[in-house]
PDB file of C-alpha atoms in Angstrom:
ATOM      1  CA  MET F1322      20.182 -13.262 -21.359  1.00 80.00           C
ATOM      2  CA  GLY F1323      21.990 -16.534 -22.001  1.00 87.00           C
ATOM      3  CA  ALA F1324      25.112 -15.352 -20.190  1.00 91.00           C
ATOM      4  CA  HIS F1325      23.070 -14.491 -17.112  1.00 90.00           C
ATOM      5  CA  VAL F1326      21.381 -17.897 -17.232  1.00 93.00           C
ATOM      6  CA  ALA F1327      24.800 -19.558 -17.418  1.00 94.00           C
ATOM      7  CA  VAL F1328      26.084 -17.722 -14.356  1.00 94.00           C
ATOM      8  CA  LEU F1329      22.886 -18.148 -12.335  1.00 94.00           C
ATOM      9  CA  ALA F1330      22.707 -21.873 -13.162  1.00 94.00           C
ATOM     10  CA  GLN F1331      26.281 -22.339 -11.936  1.00 94.00           C
ATOM     11  CA  ASP F1332      25.305 -20.565  -8.709  1.00 94.00           C
ATOM     12  CA  ARG F1333      22.860 -23.406  -8.190  1.00 94.00           C
ATOM     13  CA  GLY F1334      25.459 -26.094  -8.811  1.00 94.00           C
ATOM     14  CA  TRP F1335      24.646 -26.914 -12.436  1.00 93.00           C
ATOM     15  CA  ARG F1336      27.310 -27.864 -14.940  1.00 93.00           C
ATOM     16  CA  VAL F1337      26.645 -25.543 -17.881  1.00 95.00           C
ATOM     17  CA  THR F1338      27.466 -25.587 -21.576  1.00 93.00           C
ATOM     18  CA  GLY F1339      26.923 -22.381 -23.532  1.00 93.00           C
ATOM     19  CA  LEU F1340      25.818 -22.623 -27.153  1.00 91.00           C
ATOM     20  CA  ALA F1341      27.101 -19.796 -29.353  1.00 91.00           C
ATOM     21  CA  ARG F1342      28.928 -18.888 -32.537  1.00 90.00           C
ATOM     22  CA  ALA F1343      32.606 -19.855 -32.726  1.00 94.00           C
ATOM     23  CA  ALA F1344      33.597 -16.181 -32.514  1.00 91.00           C
ATOM     24  CA  ASP F1345      31.889 -15.982 -29.101  1.00 91.00           C
ATOM     25  CA  GLU F1346      33.891 -18.843 -27.578  1.00 95.00           C
ATOM     26  CA  PRO F1347      36.215 -16.621 -25.491  1.00 94.00           C
ATOM     27  CA  PHE F1348      33.235 -14.765 -23.998  1.00 92.00           C
ATOM     28  CA  VAL F1349      31.330 -17.974 -23.222  1.00 94.00           C
ATOM     29  CA  ARG F1350      34.321 -19.755 -21.715  1.00 96.00           C
ATOM     30  CA  GLY F1351      35.038 -16.584 -19.732  1.00 93.00           C
ATOM     31  CA  LEU F1352      31.779 -17.281 -17.912  1.00 93.00           C
ATOM     32  CA  GLY F1353      33.357 -20.470 -16.555  1.00 94.00           C
ATOM     33  CA  VAL F1354      31.202 -22.812 -18.651  1.00 95.00           C
ATOM     34  CA  ASP F1355      31.792 -25.398 -21.358  1.00 94.00           C
ATOM     35  CA  PHE F1356      31.260 -24.340 -24.972  1.00 94.00           C
ATOM     36  CA  ALA F1357      29.503 -25.757 -28.045  1.00 91.00           C
ATOM     37  CA  THR F1358      28.731 -24.344 -31.483  1.00 91.00           C
ATOM     38  CA  ASP F1359      25.831 -26.700 -32.159  1.00 88.00           C
ATOM     39  CA  LEU F1360      23.485 -28.939 -30.257  1.00 83.00           C
ATOM     40  CA  GLY F1361      24.492 -31.946 -32.340  1.00 71.00           C
ATOM     41  CA  GLN F1362      22.408 -35.027 -32.870  1.00 66.00           C
ATOM     42  CA  GLU F1363      23.718 -37.040 -29.918  1.00 62.00           C
ATOM     43  CA  ARG F1364      23.565 -34.526 -27.089  1.00 69.00           C
ATOM     44  CA  ASP F1365      21.508 -35.633 -24.180  1.00 84.00           C
ATOM     45  CA  TRP F1366      21.096 -32.628 -21.884  1.00 90.00           C
ATOM     46  CA  ASP F1367      19.195 -32.849 -18.602  1.00 93.00           C
ATOM     47  CA  ALA F1368      17.859 -29.356 -19.190  1.00 93.00           C
ATOM     48  CA  VAL F1369      18.001 -26.663 -21.859  1.00 93.00           C
ATOM     49  CA  ALA F1370      17.377 -22.983 -21.219  1.00 93.00           C
ATOM     50  CA  ASP F1371      16.657 -21.729 -24.727  1.00 92.00           C
ATOM     51  CA  ALA F1372      17.658 -18.055 -24.520  1.00 88.00           C
ATOM     52  CA  GLY F1373      18.215 -17.999 -28.303  1.00 86.00           C
ATOM     53  CA  ALA F1374      14.643 -19.051 -29.174  1.00 87.00           C
ATOM     54  CA  LEU F1375      15.842 -22.123 -31.096  1.00 88.00           C
ATOM     55  CA  GLN F1376      12.637 -23.884 -30.061  1.00 91.00           C
ATOM     56  CA  GLU F1377      12.305 -27.371 -31.652  1.00 91.00           C
ATOM     57  CA  GLN F1378      16.046 -27.760 -32.226  1.00 90.00           C
ATOM     58  CA  ALA F1379      16.722 -27.029 -28.558  1.00 91.00           C
ATOM     59  CA  LEU F1380      13.910 -29.310 -27.394  1.00 92.00           C
ATOM     60  CA  ARG F1381      15.428 -32.203 -29.391  1.00 91.00           C
ATOM     61  CA  ALA F1382      18.627 -31.818 -27.363  1.00 91.00           C
ATOM     62  CA  VAL F1383      16.858 -32.537 -24.044  1.00 93.00           C
ATOM     63  CA  ARG F1384      16.981 -36.091 -22.731  1.00 92.00           C
ATOM     64  CA  ASP F1385      13.727 -37.983 -22.156  1.00 93.00           C
ATOM     65  CA  GLY F1386      12.228 -36.807 -18.877  1.00 95.00           C
ATOM     66  CA  GLY F1387      14.342 -33.626 -18.832  1.00 94.00           C
ATOM     67  CA  ARG F1388      13.327 -29.988 -18.748  1.00 95.00           C
ATOM     68  CA  PHE F1389      13.065 -27.293 -21.433  1.00 94.00           C
ATOM     69  CA  VAL F1390      12.657 -23.590 -20.646  1.00 95.00           C
ATOM     70  CA  GLY F1391      11.894 -21.260 -23.539  1.00 93.00           C
ATOM     71  CA  VAL F1392      11.398 -17.542 -23.954  1.00 90.00           C
ATOM     72  CA  GLN F1393       8.558 -17.407 -26.478  1.00 86.00           C
ATOM     73  CA  PRO F1394       5.245 -17.502 -24.590  1.00 85.00           C
ATOM     74  CA  ALA F1395       3.212 -17.239 -27.808  1.00 87.00           C
ATOM     75  CA  ALA F1396       5.033 -20.264 -29.257  1.00 88.00           C
ATOM     76  CA  ARG F1397       5.056 -22.641 -26.283  1.00 91.00           C
ATOM     77  CA  LEU F1398       6.194 -26.068 -27.436  1.00 92.00           C
ATOM     78  CA  PRO F1399       4.133 -29.122 -26.576  1.00 92.00           C
ATOM     79  CA  GLU F1400       5.525 -31.533 -24.013  1.00 93.00           C
ATOM     80  CA  GLU F1401       6.961 -34.721 -25.486  1.00 93.00           C
ATOM     81  CA  ARG F1402       9.063 -37.674 -24.307  1.00 94.00           C
ATOM     82  CA  GLY F1403       8.242 -36.756 -20.719  1.00 95.00           C
ATOM     83  CA  ILE F1404      10.061 -33.427 -21.042  1.00 95.00           C
ATOM     84  CA  ALA F1405       8.653 -30.680 -18.826  1.00 95.00           C
ATOM     85  CA  VAL F1406       8.222 -27.578 -20.991  1.00 96.00           C
ATOM     86  CA  GLU F1407       8.091 -24.137 -19.406  1.00 94.00           C
ATOM     87  CA  VAL F1408       8.126 -20.651 -20.874  1.00 93.00           C
ATOM     88  CA  VAL F1409       9.357 -17.528 -19.124  1.00 91.00           C
ATOM     89  CA  PHE F1410       8.636 -13.936 -19.944  1.00 86.00           C
ATOM     90  CA  ALA F1411       9.589 -10.559 -18.566  1.00 85.00           C
ATOM     91  CA  HIS F1412       7.525  -9.085 -15.773  1.00 88.00           C
ATOM     92  CA  PRO F1413       8.132  -6.270 -13.301  1.00 92.00           C
ATOM     93  CA  ASP F1414      10.006  -7.303 -10.155  1.00 94.00           C
ATOM     94  CA  GLY F1415      11.915  -4.387  -8.686  1.00 95.00           C
ATOM     95  CA  ALA F1416      13.568  -6.330  -5.869  1.00 96.00           C
ATOM     96  CA  LEU F1417      14.844  -9.068  -8.192  1.00 93.00           C
ATOM     97  CA  LEU F1418      16.047  -6.520 -10.752  1.00 92.00           C
ATOM     98  CA  ALA F1419      17.869  -4.521  -8.073  1.00 96.00           C
ATOM     99  CA  GLY F1420      19.725  -7.651  -6.986  1.00 95.00           C
ATOM    100  CA  LEU F1421      20.659  -8.558 -10.555  1.00 92.00           C
ATOM    101  CA  LEU F1422      21.821  -5.002 -11.306  1.00 92.00           C
ATOM    102  CA  ALA F1423      23.965  -5.018  -8.172  1.00 96.00           C
ATOM    103  CA  ARG F1424      25.609  -8.244  -9.395  1.00 94.00           C
ATOM    104  CA  VAL F1425      26.219  -6.659 -12.817  1.00 91.00           C
ATOM    105  CA  ALA F1426      27.791  -3.625 -11.128  1.00 92.00           C
ATOM    106  CA  THR F1427      30.210  -5.860  -9.185  1.00 94.00           C
ATOM    107  CA  GLY F1428      31.037  -7.928 -12.278  1.00 90.00           C
ATOM    108  CA  GLU F1429      29.402 -11.126 -10.984  1.00 90.00           C
ATOM    109  CA  LEU F1430      26.970 -11.052 -13.905  1.00 90.00           C
ATOM    110  CA  PRO F1431      28.256 -10.127 -17.363  1.00 89.00           C
ATOM    111  CA  ALA F1432      27.202  -6.973 -19.138  1.00 87.00           C
ATOM    112  CA  ARG F1433      28.171  -7.413 -22.761  1.00 86.00           C
ATOM    113  CA  VAL F1434      28.803  -3.986 -24.257  1.00 89.00           C
ATOM    114  CA  HIS F1435      29.403  -3.782 -27.995  1.00 91.00           C
ATOM    115  CA  ALA F1436      30.220  -0.069 -28.000  1.00 94.00           C
ATOM    116  CA  VAL F1437      29.869   3.139 -26.024  1.00 95.00           C
ATOM    117  CA  VAL F1438      28.856   6.055 -28.239  1.00 96.00           C
ATOM    118  CA  PRO F1439      27.820   9.690 -27.707  1.00 97.00           C
ATOM    119  CA  LEU F1440      24.125  10.425 -27.529  1.00 96.00           C
ATOM    120  CA  ASP F1441      24.279  12.443 -30.756  1.00 96.00           C
ATOM    121  CA  GLU F1442      25.125   9.176 -32.556  1.00 96.00           C
ATOM    122  CA  ALA F1443      21.950   7.467 -31.321  1.00 96.00           C
ATOM    123  CA  ALA F1444      20.487   7.159 -34.829  1.00 96.00           C
ATOM    124  CA  GLY F1445      23.528   5.204 -36.036  1.00 95.00           C
ATOM    125  CA  ALA F1446      23.443   2.997 -32.945  1.00 95.00           C
ATOM    126  CA  TYR F1447      19.773   2.267 -33.530  1.00 94.00           C
ATOM    127  CA  GLN F1448      20.471   1.368 -37.169  1.00 95.00           C
ATOM    128  CA  ALA F1449      23.305  -0.951 -36.140  1.00 93.00           C
ATOM    129  CA  MET F1450      21.059  -2.777 -33.660  1.00 93.00           C
ATOM    130  CA  ALA F1451      18.234  -3.036 -36.196  1.00 94.00           C
ATOM    131  CA  LYS F1452      20.616  -4.459 -38.803  1.00 93.00           C
ATOM    132  CA  GLY F1453      21.538  -7.294 -36.439  1.00 88.00           C
ATOM    133  CA  GLY F1454      24.729  -9.162 -35.756  1.00 84.00           C
ATOM    134  CA  VAL F1455      25.739  -6.876 -32.887  1.00 87.00           C
ATOM    135  CA  ARG F1456      27.070  -8.921 -29.983  1.00 84.00           C
ATOM    136  CA  GLY F1457      26.090  -7.075 -26.822  1.00 87.00           C
ATOM    137  CA  ARG F1458      24.458  -3.703 -26.455  1.00 90.00           C
ATOM    138  CA  ILE F1459      25.343  -0.193 -27.475  1.00 94.00           C
ATOM    139  CA  VAL F1460      25.525   2.221 -24.553  1.00 94.00           C
ATOM    140  CA  LEU F1461      24.625   5.859 -25.255  1.00 95.00           C
ATOM    141  CA  VAL F1462      26.287   8.506 -23.103  1.00 95.00           C
ATOM    142  CA  PRO F1463      25.515  12.242 -22.905  1.00 92.00           C
TER     143      PRO F1463
END
């Protein structure tokens, strides 16, 4: 989700910095954005879209009067220092999804694929995803 946010924010003229592990730097920079491995103590971002559910740590990185957008509706953070806090969640929107999928198909939006495996290896793919640490998704093919 964070990669899509980065691309969509740039579409609206925002200067974007992607926060990720050092190993993900080539992917993040490939989106055309700046890169950081931590929020640091002195960052002063106008807005933070917290796709990684960092919550309080991400909120601390927002400047006074800025904006924070999280993805955990059940754990909405309280507003502080004049920061507008919003939370987003998935909901059905066929027209919006169709437009986003079309952009993925043309390569405008990234689709991070970890592996493509045969359907008969679905159990192993499921176990790998459950274990964690997989960057991207595993695509099952018949």
